[in-house]
Amino acid sequence: MKRSIPLAVAAALLCALVAGPAVDAAEVDAPPAAQAAAVAGTPGIDVNSWNGTIDWTNVHNSGVQWAYIKATEGTSVKDSAFNSNYPAAYYAGVIRGAYHLARPNLSTGTVQADFLAANGGAWSADGKTLPAALDIEPNPFSGGYCYGLTQTAMVNWINAFLTEYRARTTRWAVIHTTLSFWKICTGDYAGFATKSPLSIIRWDTGPGTLPAGWSVYTFWQSTNCRTTSGITGCADGSVFNGAYDRLVALANNT
């Protein structure tokens, strides 16, 4: 799910370029050259308005079976392409879900979950709609890597978001995050693993050591540049950790 490169990641990569191989890029979840790893599972993509006009029929015909599409950010931003992408993906046969880009410094998790649910992120029991994803990553703006929140405050913020989204939709949202963010900003909190599927962001040949509590990932964004028919340039490339029928089961909440 595309956003500006976090300041901490950019700094680490700059150090790697200046000082040589002392910094392991995998530790900051963003190797300098994102790799389109050959990963077993059901292929999908993450898109937003940055991807321009998308031909969803071509996307589906190329083998993409699912997509997470940006709906909202923070408390007021609505992705300009969502209202065209979301129904177009559905009618092309792509199982899709909405995602919300978290800005924990702007409001409570409850407020942002309500904003998502009211602007396209609500779940439908139609076999083609995934539970929405909470995209929570290192802060690329001012205010600190963890948005100025302590680990306890961050866990409480995420819990408020998940709880409100479930109250609005009956589903637990997917958590889409990086290994470093989860460790640094939540203290590797394990308490959401029994509720929310995990979507890990790691542009590398493996997903890495998963956060505490999760024994498997549900989605893995393995590259930020997968060439996909129907999309100019490339898109964030991901896989669902299972066969297509299990993806349908997740959509159906079975």
Short mmCIF file of C-alpha atoms in Angstrom, two decimals:
data_model
loop_
_atom_site.label_atom_id
_atom_site.label_comp_id
_atom_site.label_asym_id
_atom_site.label_seq_id
_atom_site.Cartn_x
_atom_site.Cartn_y
_atom_site.Cartn_z
CA MET A 1 0.00 0.00 0.00
CA LYS A 2 1.82 2.97 -1.34
CA ARG A 3 2.85 6.01 0.68
CA SER A 4 5.88 8.25 1.09
CA ILE A 5 9.04 6.47 2.31
CA PRO A 6 9.16 6.85 6.12
CA LEU A 7 11.86 9.18 7.36
CA ALA A 8 13.50 6.45 9.45
CA VAL A 9 13.66 4.13 6.44
CA ALA A 10 15.09 6.85 4.22
CA ALA A 11 17.72 7.66 6.82
CA ALA A 12 18.73 4.03 7.20
CA LEU A 13 19.04 3.57 3.46
CA LEU A 14 21.09 6.75 3.16
CA CYS A 15 23.44 5.44 5.85
CA ALA A 16 23.75 2.18 3.94
CA LEU A 17 24.74 4.04 0.80
CA VAL A 18 27.29 6.21 2.61
CA ALA A 19 28.77 3.69 5.03
CA GLY A 20 28.59 0.51 2.99
CA PRO A 21 27.00 -2.79 4.02
CA ALA A 22 26.85 -2.10 7.78
CA VAL A 23 23.06 -1.54 7.61
CA ASP A 24 20.96 -4.56 6.73
CA ALA A 25 18.20 -3.11 4.57
CA ALA A 26 15.90 -6.01 5.43
CA GLU A 27 15.84 -4.80 9.03
CA VAL A 28 14.00 -1.66 7.97
CA ASP A 29 11.63 -3.65 5.73
CA ALA A 30 12.57 -1.78 2.55
CA PRO A 31 15.57 -2.99 0.55
CA PRO A 32 16.89 -0.33 -1.86
CA ALA A 33 15.88 -2.47 -4.85
CA ALA A 34 12.43 -3.94 -4.20
CA GLN A 35 12.34 -7.54 -5.34
CA ALA A 36 9.50 -9.24 -7.17
CA ALA A 37 9.95 -12.51 -5.33
CA ALA A 38 8.38 -15.69 -6.68
CA VAL A 39 5.97 -16.44 -3.85
CA ALA A 40 3.52 -19.31 -3.54
CA GLY A 41 -0.08 -18.25 -2.97
CA THR A 42 -2.88 -16.34 -4.67
CA PRO A 43 -1.58 -13.17 -6.35
CA GLY A 44 -2.94 -9.72 -5.61
CA ILE A 45 -2.07 -6.03 -5.67
CA ASP A 46 -2.48 -2.89 -3.56
CA VAL A 47 -3.42 0.28 -5.43
CA ASN A 48 -4.49 3.88 -4.98
CA SER A 49 -4.80 7.03 -7.07
CA TRP A 50 -1.03 7.05 -7.69
CA ASN A 51 -1.56 4.11 -10.05
CA GLY A 52 -3.64 6.20 -12.46
CA THR A 53 -6.46 4.77 -14.54
CA ILE A 54 -6.63 0.99 -14.16
CA ASP A 55 -8.08 -1.47 -16.67
CA TRP A 56 -9.41 -3.99 -14.18
CA THR A 57 -10.43 -6.55 -16.82
CA ASN A 58 -6.83 -6.72 -18.01
CA VAL A 59 -5.64 -6.86 -14.41
CA HIS A 60 -7.86 -9.87 -13.72
CA ASN A 61 -6.98 -11.56 -17.00
CA SER A 62 -3.29 -11.27 -16.08
CA GLY A 63 -3.88 -13.53 -13.07
CA VAL A 64 -4.50 -11.03 -10.28
CA GLN A 65 -7.27 -12.47 -8.11
CA TRP A 66 -7.63 -9.84 -5.39
CA ALA A 67 -6.78 -6.24 -4.56
CA TYR A 68 -6.72 -3.85 -1.65
CA ILE A 69 -7.78 -0.40 -2.81
CA LYS A 70 -7.15 2.78 -0.85
CA ALA A 71 -10.35 4.38 0.42
CA THR A 72 -9.37 6.82 3.16
CA GLU A 73 -6.54 8.40 5.12
CA GLY A 74 -6.61 10.00 8.54
CA THR A 75 -9.78 11.90 9.30
CA SER A 76 -10.63 13.68 6.04
CA VAL A 77 -8.76 12.33 2.99
CA LYS A 78 -10.71 10.23 0.49
CA ASP A 79 -8.70 8.62 -2.29
CA SER A 80 -9.73 10.23 -5.56
CA ALA A 81 -9.69 6.95 -7.50
CA PHE A 82 -11.57 4.80 -5.00
CA ASN A 83 -15.08 5.40 -6.35
CA SER A 84 -13.99 4.20 -9.79
CA ASN A 85 -11.56 1.44 -8.75
CA TYR A 86 -13.73 -0.29 -6.17
CA PRO A 87 -16.78 -1.15 -8.33
CA ALA A 88 -14.65 -1.68 -11.46
CA ALA A 89 -12.56 -4.32 -9.69
CA TYR A 90 -15.71 -6.07 -8.49
CA TYR A 91 -17.29 -6.25 -11.93
CA ALA A 92 -14.03 -7.49 -13.44
CA GLY A 93 -14.13 -10.46 -11.05
CA VAL A 94 -11.43 -9.28 -8.65
CA ILE A 95 -12.09 -9.92 -4.96
CA ARG A 96 -11.39 -6.56 -3.34
CA GLY A 97 -11.18 -4.78 -0.04
CA ALA A 98 -10.73 -1.18 1.04
CA TYR A 99 -7.83 0.08 3.10
CA HIS A 100 -7.38 3.02 5.45
CA LEU A 101 -4.04 4.77 5.86
CA ALA A 102 -3.74 5.38 9.59
CA ARG A 103 -2.74 8.77 11.00
CA PRO A 104 -2.81 8.10 14.76
CA ASN A 105 -1.65 11.64 15.57
CA LEU A 106 -4.80 13.22 14.09
CA SER A 107 -7.65 11.57 15.99
CA THR A 108 -8.73 8.47 17.87
CA GLY A 109 -8.85 5.07 16.23
CA THR A 110 -12.62 5.11 16.71
CA VAL A 111 -13.01 8.27 14.64
CA GLN A 112 -10.85 6.92 11.81
CA ALA A 113 -12.65 3.56 11.74
CA ASP A 114 -15.95 5.41 11.43
CA PHE A 115 -14.51 7.53 8.62
CA LEU A 116 -13.45 4.41 6.72
CA ALA A 117 -16.74 2.58 7.24
CA ALA A 118 -18.73 5.61 6.09
CA ASN A 119 -16.65 6.11 2.95
CA GLY A 120 -16.56 2.79 1.17
CA GLY A 121 -14.82 0.56 3.69
CA ALA A 122 -17.85 -1.29 5.03
CA TRP A 123 -17.96 -5.04 4.44
CA SER A 124 -20.56 -6.77 2.25
CA ALA A 125 -21.38 -10.49 2.37
CA ASP A 126 -21.22 -10.85 -1.42
CA GLY A 127 -18.28 -13.21 -1.79
CA LYS A 128 -16.11 -10.54 -3.40
CA THR A 129 -15.48 -8.13 -0.52
CA LEU A 130 -12.62 -8.60 1.93
CA PRO A 131 -12.63 -7.06 5.39
CA ALA A 132 -10.96 -3.65 5.23
CA ALA A 133 -7.28 -3.29 6.07
CA LEU A 134 -5.74 -0.90 8.57
CA ASP A 135 -2.53 0.28 6.92
CA ILE A 136 -0.36 1.37 9.84
CA GLU A 137 3.28 2.11 9.05
CA PRO A 138 6.14 4.36 10.19
CA ASN A 139 5.20 8.04 10.22
CA PRO A 140 6.57 9.73 7.06
CA PHE A 141 5.61 13.16 8.39
CA SER A 142 6.86 15.20 11.34
CA GLY A 143 6.06 13.98 14.82
CA GLY A 144 8.26 10.93 15.25
CA TYR A 145 8.45 7.40 13.90
CA CYS A 146 5.49 6.27 16.04
CA TYR A 147 3.42 9.44 15.57
CA GLY A 148 4.37 10.64 19.03
CA LEU A 149 2.55 7.76 20.74
CA THR A 150 3.95 5.45 23.40
CA GLN A 151 3.71 1.71 22.79
CA THR A 152 0.73 1.47 25.13
CA ALA A 153 -1.01 4.39 23.45
CA MET A 154 -0.41 2.87 20.01
CA VAL A 155 -1.85 -0.48 21.07
CA ASN A 156 -4.88 1.32 22.50
CA TRP A 157 -5.30 3.33 19.29
CA ILE A 158 -5.22 0.20 17.12
CA ASN A 159 -7.60 -1.61 19.47
CA ALA A 160 -10.06 1.30 19.27
CA PHE A 161 -9.93 1.20 15.48
CA LEU A 162 -10.42 -2.57 15.27
CA THR A 163 -13.22 -2.58 17.83
CA GLU A 164 -15.15 0.21 16.12
CA TYR A 165 -14.70 -1.29 12.68
CA ARG A 166 -16.08 -4.60 13.96
CA ALA A 167 -19.02 -2.80 15.57
CA ARG A 168 -19.78 -1.12 12.24
CA THR A 169 -19.24 -4.13 9.95
CA THR A 170 -19.16 -7.38 12.04
CA ARG A 171 -15.60 -8.02 10.75
CA TRP A 172 -12.17 -7.57 12.27
CA ALA A 173 -9.99 -5.46 10.01
CA VAL A 174 -6.78 -6.83 8.55
CA ILE A 175 -3.60 -5.29 10.05
CA HIS A 176 -1.17 -4.20 7.32
CA THR A 177 2.19 -3.21 8.80
CA THR A 178 5.97 -3.56 8.75
CA LEU A 179 8.02 -5.72 11.10
CA SER A 180 10.02 -2.77 12.40
CA PHE A 181 6.97 -0.59 13.06
CA TRP A 182 5.19 -3.33 14.97
CA LYS A 183 8.23 -4.07 17.12
CA ILE A 184 9.17 -0.46 17.83
CA CYS A 185 5.74 1.15 18.11
CA THR A 186 3.67 -1.58 19.81
CA GLY A 187 6.42 -3.46 21.64
CA ASP A 188 5.66 -6.51 19.48
CA TYR A 189 2.15 -6.70 20.92
CA ALA A 190 0.55 -10.13 20.42
CA GLY A 191 -3.03 -9.44 21.50
CA PHE A 192 -4.56 -8.85 18.06
CA ALA A 193 -3.43 -12.12 16.53
CA THR A 194 -6.60 -13.97 17.53
CA LYS A 195 -8.75 -11.30 15.87
CA SER A 196 -7.13 -9.71 12.85
CA PRO A 197 -5.47 -11.36 9.85
CA LEU A 198 -1.90 -10.16 9.34
CA SER A 199 -0.72 -8.46 6.17
CA ILE A 200 3.04 -8.01 6.36
CA ILE A 201 5.01 -5.47 4.32
CA ARG A 202 8.48 -6.70 3.49
CA TRP A 203 10.05 -6.16 0.09
CA ASP A 204 12.39 -9.11 0.16
CA THR A 205 12.61 -12.82 -0.63
CA GLY A 206 10.95 -13.85 2.65
CA PRO A 207 8.41 -12.33 5.06
CA GLY A 208 10.85 -12.36 7.99
CA THR A 209 10.10 -13.27 11.60
CA LEU A 210 6.42 -12.50 12.09
CA PRO A 211 5.16 -10.30 14.94
CA ALA A 212 4.35 -12.01 18.22
CA GLY A 213 1.12 -13.99 18.28
CA TRP A 214 0.86 -14.66 14.54
CA SER A 215 2.15 -18.04 13.40
CA VAL A 216 1.29 -17.34 9.75
CA TYR A 217 0.69 -14.30 7.59
CA THR A 218 -2.52 -13.95 5.59
CA PHE A 219 -1.13 -11.45 3.08
CA TRP A 220 2.45 -10.55 2.26
CA GLN A 221 3.39 -7.48 0.23
CA SER A 222 6.67 -8.74 -1.19
CA THR A 223 7.43 -5.96 -3.69
CA ASN A 224 6.49 -2.36 -4.36
CA CYS A 225 6.85 -2.81 -8.12
CA ARG A 226 5.05 -5.69 -9.76
CA THR A 227 4.45 -5.12 -13.46
CA THR A 228 0.76 -5.82 -14.06
CA SER A 229 -1.21 -5.76 -17.29
CA GLY A 230 -3.83 -3.01 -17.10
CA ILE A 231 -1.71 -0.74 -14.91
CA THR A 232 0.75 1.82 -16.22
CA GLY A 233 4.11 1.31 -14.53
CA CYS A 234 3.79 -1.11 -11.64
CA ALA A 235 1.86 -1.73 -8.43
CA ASP A 236 2.55 -3.01 -4.93
CA GLY A 237 2.58 -6.78 -5.37
CA SER A 238 1.23 -9.14 -2.72
CA VAL A 239 0.16 -12.73 -2.22
CA PHE A 240 -2.61 -14.33 -0.21
CA ASN A 241 -1.23 -17.21 1.83
CA GLY A 242 -3.50 -19.90 0.49
CA ALA A 243 -5.53 -21.17 -2.46
CA TYR A 244 -8.30 -19.18 -4.12
CA ASP A 245 -11.07 -21.02 -2.27
CA ARG A 246 -9.59 -19.92 1.06
CA LEU A 247 -9.53 -16.32 -0.17
CA VAL A 248 -13.23 -16.64 -0.97
CA ALA A 249 -13.78 -18.09 2.50
CA LEU A 250 -12.09 -15.04 4.04
CA ALA A 251 -14.31 -12.76 1.99
CA ASN A 252 -17.38 -14.72 3.11
CA ASN A 253 -16.28 -14.80 6.77
CA THR A 254 -16.36 -18.58 6.80
#
